Amino acid sequence: MSNLKKILVGKKKICKSIWFMRQAGRHLPEFRKIRSKNKDFIELCLNVNLSSEITIQPIKKYNLDSAIIFSDILMVPFALGQKVKFTKNKGPALDKFNENIFNKNNKKTFSKKLKPIYMAITKTRRALPKNKSLICFVGAPWTLLVYMLNLKEKKNKIKITQFKKNKKKIYNLLNSLTKYICLHIKNQIKAGADVVQVFDSWAGLIPSNDLNTLCINPNLKIVQFCKKNKIPIICFPKGIKKNYSKFNEKVKPDGLSLDYDIDPFWAKKNLKNVVLQGGMHPKVLLKTKDKIYKEAKKYLDIFKDVPYIFNLGHGVLPQTNPVKLRQLIKFVREYK
Ligand code: CP3
């Protein structure tokens, strides 16, 4: 059993396990080299050999404890028939959502479209040492809907009129999306992944009255599905501030990933019966070595007597120097 899984299922009380969100990709020159020759991002995610190679790049470079499969949360809308385009510096753009196309989907066609991801997982699992975890992931229903229905304004704000106009559609879609998300988790675990992380990256955009319906309940359904199938699960409801405690009490995931807005002292005090992960601001890695160590020390001291998974409060930034990441990993490993 991998170390990460042991920590999440409570078999290891205190242990340092390190991995980073977005460890594969963007910041790595090795990735950028492959990317420059593969202009279509979706195709790259569906290239079994390259996806596996990119997944293993940060493991080879940093000897991290867990690999996370190279893919994207938007592979689910893609598999459901919505065109997804990634243009440089602009982020992803999806074709207009079409309900007729969406309703024509079924489990079989969905799984078939994502088969290369499952093959890449099997290939990667074989190449990884047994004690290393292979994490798979999904976007939470709300976060996928933000992209699918184009609900986000530029400055990390929701298009409130459009949101209100589409509320019924959103509520209807949530349930069917959740089913496909659970299927995608099951397929990935069957292929060889051993832990799943759910990214609700845009949970912070949800108006507070809708938090239960749009974030907590869908995440709860996914957690219940995973518990039934004995799949260790880490949730990441980014941006929901003090509602992290309500989320934790209701959803009860095995692991809870802290975003950089969460005060780690508050988290230690208020988030119980869950394995905490991450928290440190990814921007810290753009600072000097001493500042990086000081901030890492803060997290390690606060969580020294509880199970804690070292990670960041969001993904590794593209402009991060790999040398700094290596220094941070060494510091965390050697800190007592
Ligand atoms: O290393 C890993 O974590 C595994 C790979 C991974 C990618 N995307 C590869 C990727 C993971 C876990 C994701 C998750 C993801 N994708 C999230 C949730 C995490 C988060 O950051 O909040 C979200 C919101 C997306 C959607 C997405 N995909 C965006 C907004 C973008 C464009 C800008 C960006 O963040 O990179 C992508 C493209 C993407 N996904 C790239 C990579 C390596 C960059 C592709 C490129 O080179 O152009």
mmCIF file of C-alpha atoms in Angstrom, residues 9-266:
data_model
loop_
_atom_site.group_PDB
_atom_site.id
_atom_site.type_symbol
_atom_site.label_atom_id
_atom_site.label_comp_id
_atom_site.label_asym_id
_atom_site.label_seq_id
_atom_site.Cartn_x
_atom_site.Cartn_y
_atom_site.Cartn_z
ATOM 1 C CA VAL A 9 -7.054 5.303 5.765
ATOM 2 C CA GLY A 10 -5.537 5.920 9.189
ATOM 3 C CA LYS A 11 -2.907 3.186 9.096
ATOM 4 C CA LYS A 12 -0.072 5.645 9.583
ATOM 5 C CA LYS A 13 -0.498 8.265 12.259
ATOM 6 C CA ILE A 14 2.352 10.588 11.503
ATOM 7 C CA CYS A 15 4.343 10.464 8.343
ATOM 8 C CA LYS A 16 5.661 12.983 5.896
ATOM 9 C CA SER A 17 4.189 12.530 2.507
ATOM 10 C CA ILE A 18 4.888 15.102 -0.168
ATOM 11 C CA TRP A 19 3.315 15.839 -3.504
ATOM 12 C CA PHE A 20 2.208 19.022 -5.262
ATOM 13 C CA MET A 21 -0.875 19.988 -7.172
ATOM 14 C CA ARG A 22 0.212 20.738 -10.747
ATOM 15 C CA GLN A 23 3.574 19.044 -10.160
ATOM 16 C CA ALA A 24 3.368 17.612 -13.694
ATOM 17 C CA GLY A 25 3.410 20.203 -16.424
ATOM 18 C CA ARG A 26 3.678 23.971 -16.639
ATOM 19 C CA HIS A 27 6.766 24.684 -14.485
ATOM 20 C CA LEU A 28 8.875 21.814 -15.859
ATOM 21 C CA PRO A 29 11.175 22.462 -18.856
ATOM 22 C CA GLU A 30 10.908 18.730 -19.665
ATOM 23 C CA PHE A 31 7.137 19.153 -20.018
ATOM 24 C CA ARG A 32 7.353 22.342 -22.037
ATOM 25 C CA LYS A 33 9.599 20.573 -24.523
ATOM 26 C CA ILE A 34 6.974 17.875 -25.108
ATOM 27 C CA ARG A 35 4.191 20.465 -25.132
ATOM 28 C CA SER A 36 5.881 22.587 -27.817
ATOM 29 C CA LYS A 37 5.749 19.600 -30.164
ATOM 30 C CA ASN A 38 2.149 18.740 -29.246
ATOM 31 C CA LYS A 39 -0.036 21.730 -29.947
ATOM 32 C CA ASP A 40 -3.370 20.072 -29.181
ATOM 33 C CA PHE A 41 -3.648 19.774 -25.385
ATOM 34 C CA ILE A 42 -6.584 17.339 -25.426
ATOM 35 C CA GLU A 43 -4.709 15.074 -27.803
ATOM 36 C CA LEU A 44 -1.704 15.231 -25.498
ATOM 37 C CA CYS A 45 -3.889 14.139 -22.558
ATOM 38 C CA LEU A 46 -5.077 11.214 -24.699
ATOM 39 C CA ASN A 47 -1.583 10.168 -25.746
ATOM 40 C CA VAL A 48 -0.933 7.132 -23.527
ATOM 41 C CA ASN A 49 2.858 7.127 -23.766
ATOM 42 C CA LEU A 50 3.330 10.887 -23.378
ATOM 43 C CA SER A 51 0.766 11.239 -20.594
ATOM 44 C CA SER A 52 2.548 8.514 -18.668
ATOM 45 C CA GLU A 53 5.945 10.066 -19.359
ATOM 46 C CA ILE A 54 4.796 13.515 -18.162
ATOM 47 C CA THR A 55 3.262 11.974 -15.027
ATOM 48 C CA ILE A 56 6.597 10.395 -14.132
ATOM 49 C CA GLN A 57 8.733 13.485 -14.908
ATOM 50 C CA PRO A 58 8.343 15.128 -11.473
ATOM 51 C CA ILE A 59 8.827 11.771 -9.717
ATOM 52 C CA LYS A 60 12.144 11.240 -11.469
ATOM 53 C CA LYS A 61 13.195 14.816 -10.860
ATOM 54 C CA TYR A 62 12.158 15.235 -7.216
ATOM 55 C CA ASN A 63 11.467 11.706 -5.953
ATOM 56 C CA LEU A 64 8.047 12.802 -4.676
ATOM 57 C CA ASP A 65 5.871 10.326 -2.765
ATOM 58 C CA SER A 66 2.946 10.477 -5.166
ATOM 59 C CA ALA A 67 2.403 10.852 -8.860
ATOM 60 C CA ILE A 68 -0.738 12.541 -10.191
ATOM 61 C CA ILE A 69 -1.884 11.388 -13.592
ATOM 62 C CA PHE A 70 -1.319 13.947 -16.337
ATOM 63 C CA SER A 71 -4.783 14.819 -17.614
ATOM 64 C CA ASP A 72 -7.266 17.642 -17.041
ATOM 65 C CA ILE A 73 -10.589 18.154 -15.257
ATOM 66 C CA LEU A 74 -11.989 19.305 -18.622
ATOM 67 C CA MET A 75 -11.582 15.832 -20.124
ATOM 68 C CA VAL A 76 -15.023 15.077 -18.637
ATOM 69 C CA PRO A 77 -16.894 17.806 -20.593
ATOM 70 C CA PHE A 78 -14.820 16.758 -23.615
ATOM 71 C CA ALA A 79 -15.955 13.128 -23.231
ATOM 72 C CA LEU A 80 -19.539 14.369 -22.896
ATOM 73 C CA GLY A 81 -19.321 15.894 -26.365
ATOM 74 C CA GLN A 82 -18.460 19.540 -25.650
ATOM 75 C CA LYS A 83 -15.507 20.888 -27.601
ATOM 76 C CA VAL A 84 -12.672 22.159 -25.385
ATOM 77 C CA LYS A 85 -9.897 24.416 -26.646
ATOM 78 C CA PHE A 86 -6.807 25.570 -24.787
ATOM 79 C CA THR A 87 -5.274 28.730 -26.149
ATOM 80 C CA LYS A 88 -2.047 30.139 -24.793
ATOM 81 C CA ASN A 89 -2.407 32.685 -21.938
ATOM 82 C CA LYS A 90 -6.183 32.647 -22.328
ATOM 83 C CA GLY A 91 -7.211 29.559 -20.439
ATOM 84 C CA PRO A 92 -9.669 26.993 -21.688
ATOM 85 C CA ALA A 93 -12.622 27.867 -23.937
ATOM 86 C CA LEU A 94 -15.541 25.519 -24.433
ATOM 87 C CA ASP A 95 -18.039 25.508 -27.275
ATOM 88 C CA LYS A 96 -21.559 26.535 -26.307
ATOM 89 C CA PHE A 97 -23.258 23.874 -24.188
ATOM 90 C CA ASN A 98 -25.764 21.786 -26.133
ATOM 91 C CA GLU A 99 -28.362 19.946 -24.090
ATOM 92 C CA ASN A 100 -29.299 17.570 -26.936
ATOM 93 C CA ILE A 101 -25.727 16.381 -27.327
ATOM 94 C CA PHE A 102 -25.365 16.088 -23.552
ATOM 95 C CA ASN A 103 -28.480 13.939 -23.233
ATOM 96 C CA LYS A 104 -27.299 11.523 -25.909
ATOM 97 C CA ASN A 105 -24.377 10.405 -23.727
ATOM 98 C CA ASN A 106 -24.234 7.098 -21.950
ATOM 99 C CA LYS A 107 -21.758 5.323 -19.677
ATOM 100 C CA LYS A 108 -20.332 3.220 -22.468
ATOM 101 C CA THR A 109 -19.555 6.031 -24.915
ATOM 102 C CA PHE A 110 -18.184 8.169 -22.064
ATOM 103 C CA SER A 111 -15.782 5.488 -20.843
ATOM 104 C CA LYS A 112 -14.705 4.675 -24.368
ATOM 105 C CA LYS A 113 -13.714 8.263 -25.092
ATOM 106 C CA LEU A 114 -11.551 8.398 -21.962
ATOM 107 C CA LYS A 115 -10.000 4.947 -22.420
ATOM 108 C CA PRO A 116 -6.512 6.371 -23.217
ATOM 109 C CA ILE A 117 -6.457 7.996 -19.754
ATOM 110 C CA TYR A 118 -7.175 4.632 -18.149
ATOM 111 C CA MET A 119 -4.477 2.997 -20.267
ATOM 112 C CA ALA A 120 -2.010 5.707 -19.246
ATOM 113 C CA ILE A 121 -2.841 5.037 -15.591
ATOM 114 C CA THR A 122 -2.191 1.297 -15.983
ATOM 115 C CA LYS A 123 1.074 1.979 -17.785
ATOM 116 C CA THR A 124 2.190 4.510 -15.154
ATOM 117 C CA ARG A 125 1.264 2.256 -12.225
ATOM 118 C CA ARG A 126 3.506 -0.470 -13.656
ATOM 119 C CA ALA A 127 6.392 1.969 -13.926
ATOM 120 C CA LEU A 128 6.073 3.357 -10.374
ATOM 121 C CA PRO A 129 7.540 1.787 -7.225
ATOM 122 C CA LYS A 130 4.890 0.166 -4.974
ATOM 123 C CA ASN A 131 5.267 2.653 -2.118
ATOM 124 C CA LYS A 132 4.396 5.585 -4.385
ATOM 125 C CA SER A 133 0.798 6.554 -4.815
ATOM 126 C CA LEU A 134 -0.781 7.208 -8.173
ATOM 127 C CA ILE A 135 -3.408 9.906 -7.633
ATOM 128 C CA CYS A 136 -6.247 10.341 -10.088
ATOM 129 C CA PHE A 137 -8.552 13.356 -10.083
ATOM 130 C CA VAL A 138 -11.822 14.861 -11.196
ATOM 131 C CA GLY A 139 -13.325 18.338 -11.204
ATOM 132 C CA ALA A 140 -16.337 18.702 -8.887
ATOM 133 C CA PRO A 141 -19.694 19.171 -10.677
ATOM 134 C CA TRP A 142 -19.950 22.892 -9.921
ATOM 135 C CA THR A 143 -16.423 23.646 -11.139
ATOM 136 C CA LEU A 144 -17.069 21.729 -14.357
ATOM 137 C CA LEU A 145 -20.329 23.623 -14.841
ATOM 138 C CA VAL A 146 -18.533 26.945 -14.482
ATOM 139 C CA TYR A 147 -16.562 25.994 -17.598
ATOM 140 C CA MET A 148 -19.381 24.172 -19.409
ATOM 141 C CA LEU A 149 -21.866 27.037 -19.049
ATOM 142 C CA ASN A 150 -19.236 29.760 -19.183
ATOM 143 C CA LEU A 151 -20.262 31.250 -15.828
ATOM 144 C CA LYS A 152 -17.050 33.017 -14.903
ATOM 145 C CA GLU A 153 -16.325 36.699 -15.348
ATOM 146 C CA LYS A 154 -12.671 37.581 -15.976
ATOM 147 C CA LYS A 155 -11.652 38.691 -12.522
ATOM 148 C CA ASN A 156 -12.592 35.490 -10.688
ATOM 149 C CA LYS A 157 -16.165 36.621 -10.323
ATOM 150 C CA ILE A 158 -19.365 34.887 -11.261
ATOM 151 C CA LYS A 159 -21.640 36.267 -14.006
ATOM 152 C CA ILE A 160 -24.484 36.694 -11.576
ATOM 153 C CA THR A 161 -27.319 37.387 -14.057
ATOM 154 C CA GLN A 162 -26.340 34.425 -16.165
ATOM 155 C CA PHE A 163 -26.062 32.329 -13.021
ATOM 156 C CA LYS A 164 -29.567 33.257 -11.881
ATOM 157 C CA LYS A 165 -30.996 32.735 -15.359
ATOM 158 C CA ASN A 166 -29.440 29.260 -15.565
ATOM 159 C CA LYS A 167 -30.149 28.084 -12.025
ATOM 160 C CA LYS A 168 -32.656 25.447 -13.021
ATOM 161 C CA LYS A 169 -30.385 24.108 -15.714
ATOM 162 C CA ILE A 170 -27.481 24.014 -13.246
ATOM 163 C CA TYR A 171 -29.489 22.068 -10.688
ATOM 164 C CA ASN A 172 -30.647 19.577 -13.325
ATOM 165 C CA LEU A 173 -27.189 19.069 -14.747
ATOM 166 C CA LEU A 174 -25.524 18.587 -11.361
ATOM 167 C CA ASN A 175 -26.981 15.135 -10.843
ATOM 168 C CA SER A 176 -26.121 13.670 -14.219
ATOM 169 C CA LEU A 177 -22.653 15.205 -14.112
ATOM 170 C CA THR A 178 -22.070 13.663 -10.680
ATOM 171 C CA LYS A 179 -22.838 10.226 -12.124
ATOM 172 C CA TYR A 180 -20.269 10.615 -14.898
ATOM 173 C CA ILE A 181 -17.712 11.969 -12.431
ATOM 174 C CA CYS A 182 -18.192 8.898 -10.199
ATOM 175 C CA LEU A 183 -17.834 6.643 -13.229
ATOM 176 C CA HIS A 184 -14.610 8.412 -14.201
ATOM 177 C CA ILE A 185 -13.266 7.882 -10.668
ATOM 178 C CA LYS A 186 -14.209 4.199 -10.720
ATOM 179 C CA ASN A 187 -12.591 3.663 -14.129
ATOM 180 C CA GLN A 188 -9.379 5.380 -13.023
ATOM 181 C CA ILE A 189 -9.153 3.335 -9.818
ATOM 182 C CA LYS A 190 -9.833 0.137 -11.731
ATOM 183 C CA ALA A 191 -6.982 1.061 -14.073
ATOM 184 C CA GLY A 192 -4.534 1.337 -11.164
ATOM 185 C CA ALA A 193 -4.860 4.705 -9.381
ATOM 186 C CA ASP A 194 -5.150 4.381 -5.592
ATOM 187 C CA VAL A 195 -6.335 7.800 -4.335
ATOM 188 C CA VAL A 196 -8.640 10.416 -5.860
ATOM 189 C CA GLN A 197 -8.614 14.193 -5.437
ATOM 190 C CA VAL A 198 -11.717 16.223 -6.232
ATOM 191 C CA PHE A 199 -10.954 19.767 -7.401
ATOM 192 C CA ASP A 200 -13.730 22.225 -6.652
ATOM 193 C CA SER A 201 -11.520 25.075 -7.805
ATOM 194 C CA TRP A 202 -14.396 27.539 -8.233
ATOM 195 C CA ALA A 203 -16.347 26.716 -5.044
ATOM 196 C CA GLY A 204 -15.419 30.223 -3.870
ATOM 197 C CA LEU A 205 -17.661 31.745 -6.559
ATOM 198 C CA ILE A 206 -20.830 30.156 -5.174
ATOM 199 C CA PRO A 207 -23.284 32.611 -3.528
ATOM 200 C CA SER A 208 -23.519 31.574 0.148
ATOM 201 C CA ASN A 209 -27.189 30.540 -0.053
ATOM 202 C CA ASP A 210 -26.320 28.008 -2.743
ATOM 203 C CA LEU A 211 -23.275 26.449 -1.074
ATOM 204 C CA ASN A 212 -25.179 23.396 0.162
ATOM 205 C CA THR A 213 -26.769 22.586 -3.163
ATOM 206 C CA LEU A 214 -23.878 23.422 -5.452
ATOM 207 C CA CYS A 215 -20.839 22.403 -3.427
ATOM 208 C CA ILE A 216 -21.520 20.445 -0.246
ATOM 209 C CA ASN A 217 -24.168 18.020 -1.529
ATOM 210 C CA PRO A 218 -22.438 17.078 -4.801
ATOM 211 C CA ASN A 219 -19.119 16.583 -2.977
ATOM 212 C CA LEU A 220 -20.949 14.501 -0.364
ATOM 213 C CA LYS A 221 -22.403 12.250 -3.077
ATOM 214 C CA ILE A 222 -18.955 11.689 -4.530
ATOM 215 C CA VAL A 223 -17.462 10.971 -1.086
ATOM 216 C CA GLN A 224 -20.248 8.515 -0.313
ATOM 217 C CA PHE A 225 -19.633 6.777 -3.623
ATOM 218 C CA CYS A 226 -15.914 6.521 -2.827
ATOM 219 C CA LYS A 227 -16.521 5.239 0.703
ATOM 220 C CA LYS A 228 -18.829 2.548 -0.655
ATOM 221 C CA ASN A 229 -16.087 1.518 -3.064
ATOM 222 C CA LYS A 230 -13.247 1.894 -0.505
ATOM 223 C CA ILE A 231 -11.509 4.597 -2.499
ATOM 224 C CA PRO A 232 -9.502 7.109 -0.398
ATOM 225 C CA ILE A 233 -10.642 10.607 -1.322
ATOM 226 C CA ILE A 234 -9.240 14.108 -0.821
ATOM 227 C CA CYS A 235 -11.551 17.104 -1.367
ATOM 228 C CA PHE A 236 -10.430 20.606 -2.326
ATOM 229 C CA PRO A 237 -13.275 23.144 -1.990
ATOM 230 C CA LYS A 238 -11.097 26.122 -2.880
ATOM 231 C CA GLY A 239 -12.113 29.552 -1.693
ATOM 232 C CA ILE A 240 -14.967 28.753 0.699
ATOM 233 C CA LYS A 241 -13.185 30.332 3.694
ATOM 234 C CA LYS A 242 -14.718 29.494 7.122
ATOM 235 C CA ASN A 243 -17.212 27.181 5.399
ATOM 236 C CA TYR A 244 -14.336 24.681 5.292
ATOM 237 C CA SER A 245 -15.512 23.545 8.737
ATOM 238 C CA LYS A 246 -19.117 23.067 7.608
ATOM 239 C CA PHE A 247 -17.860 21.291 4.506
ATOM 240 C CA ASN A 248 -15.728 18.976 6.631
ATOM 241 C CA GLU A 249 -18.508 18.164 9.090
ATOM 242 C CA LYS A 250 -21.033 17.382 6.378
ATOM 243 C CA VAL A 251 -18.941 15.813 3.628
ATOM 244 C CA LYS A 252 -16.451 13.926 5.867
ATOM 245 C CA PRO A 253 -13.784 13.207 3.243
ATOM 246 C CA ASP A 254 -10.673 11.192 4.182
ATOM 247 C CA GLY A 255 -8.470 14.140 3.254
ATOM 248 C CA LEU A 256 -9.091 17.870 2.991
ATOM 249 C CA SER A 257 -6.793 20.106 0.967
ATOM 250 C CA LEU A 258 -6.369 23.607 2.416
ATOM 251 C CA ASP A 259 -6.221 26.586 0.082
ATOM 252 C CA TYR A 260 -3.815 29.472 0.731
ATOM 253 C CA ASP A 261 -6.547 31.659 2.261
ATOM 254 C CA ILE A 262 -7.054 29.264 5.156
ATOM 255 C CA ASP A 263 -5.166 30.152 8.317
ATOM 256 C CA PRO A 264 -3.392 26.910 9.286
ATOM 257 C CA PHE A 265 -3.834 27.638 13.033
ATOM 258 C CA TRP A 266 -7.593 27.958 12.449
#
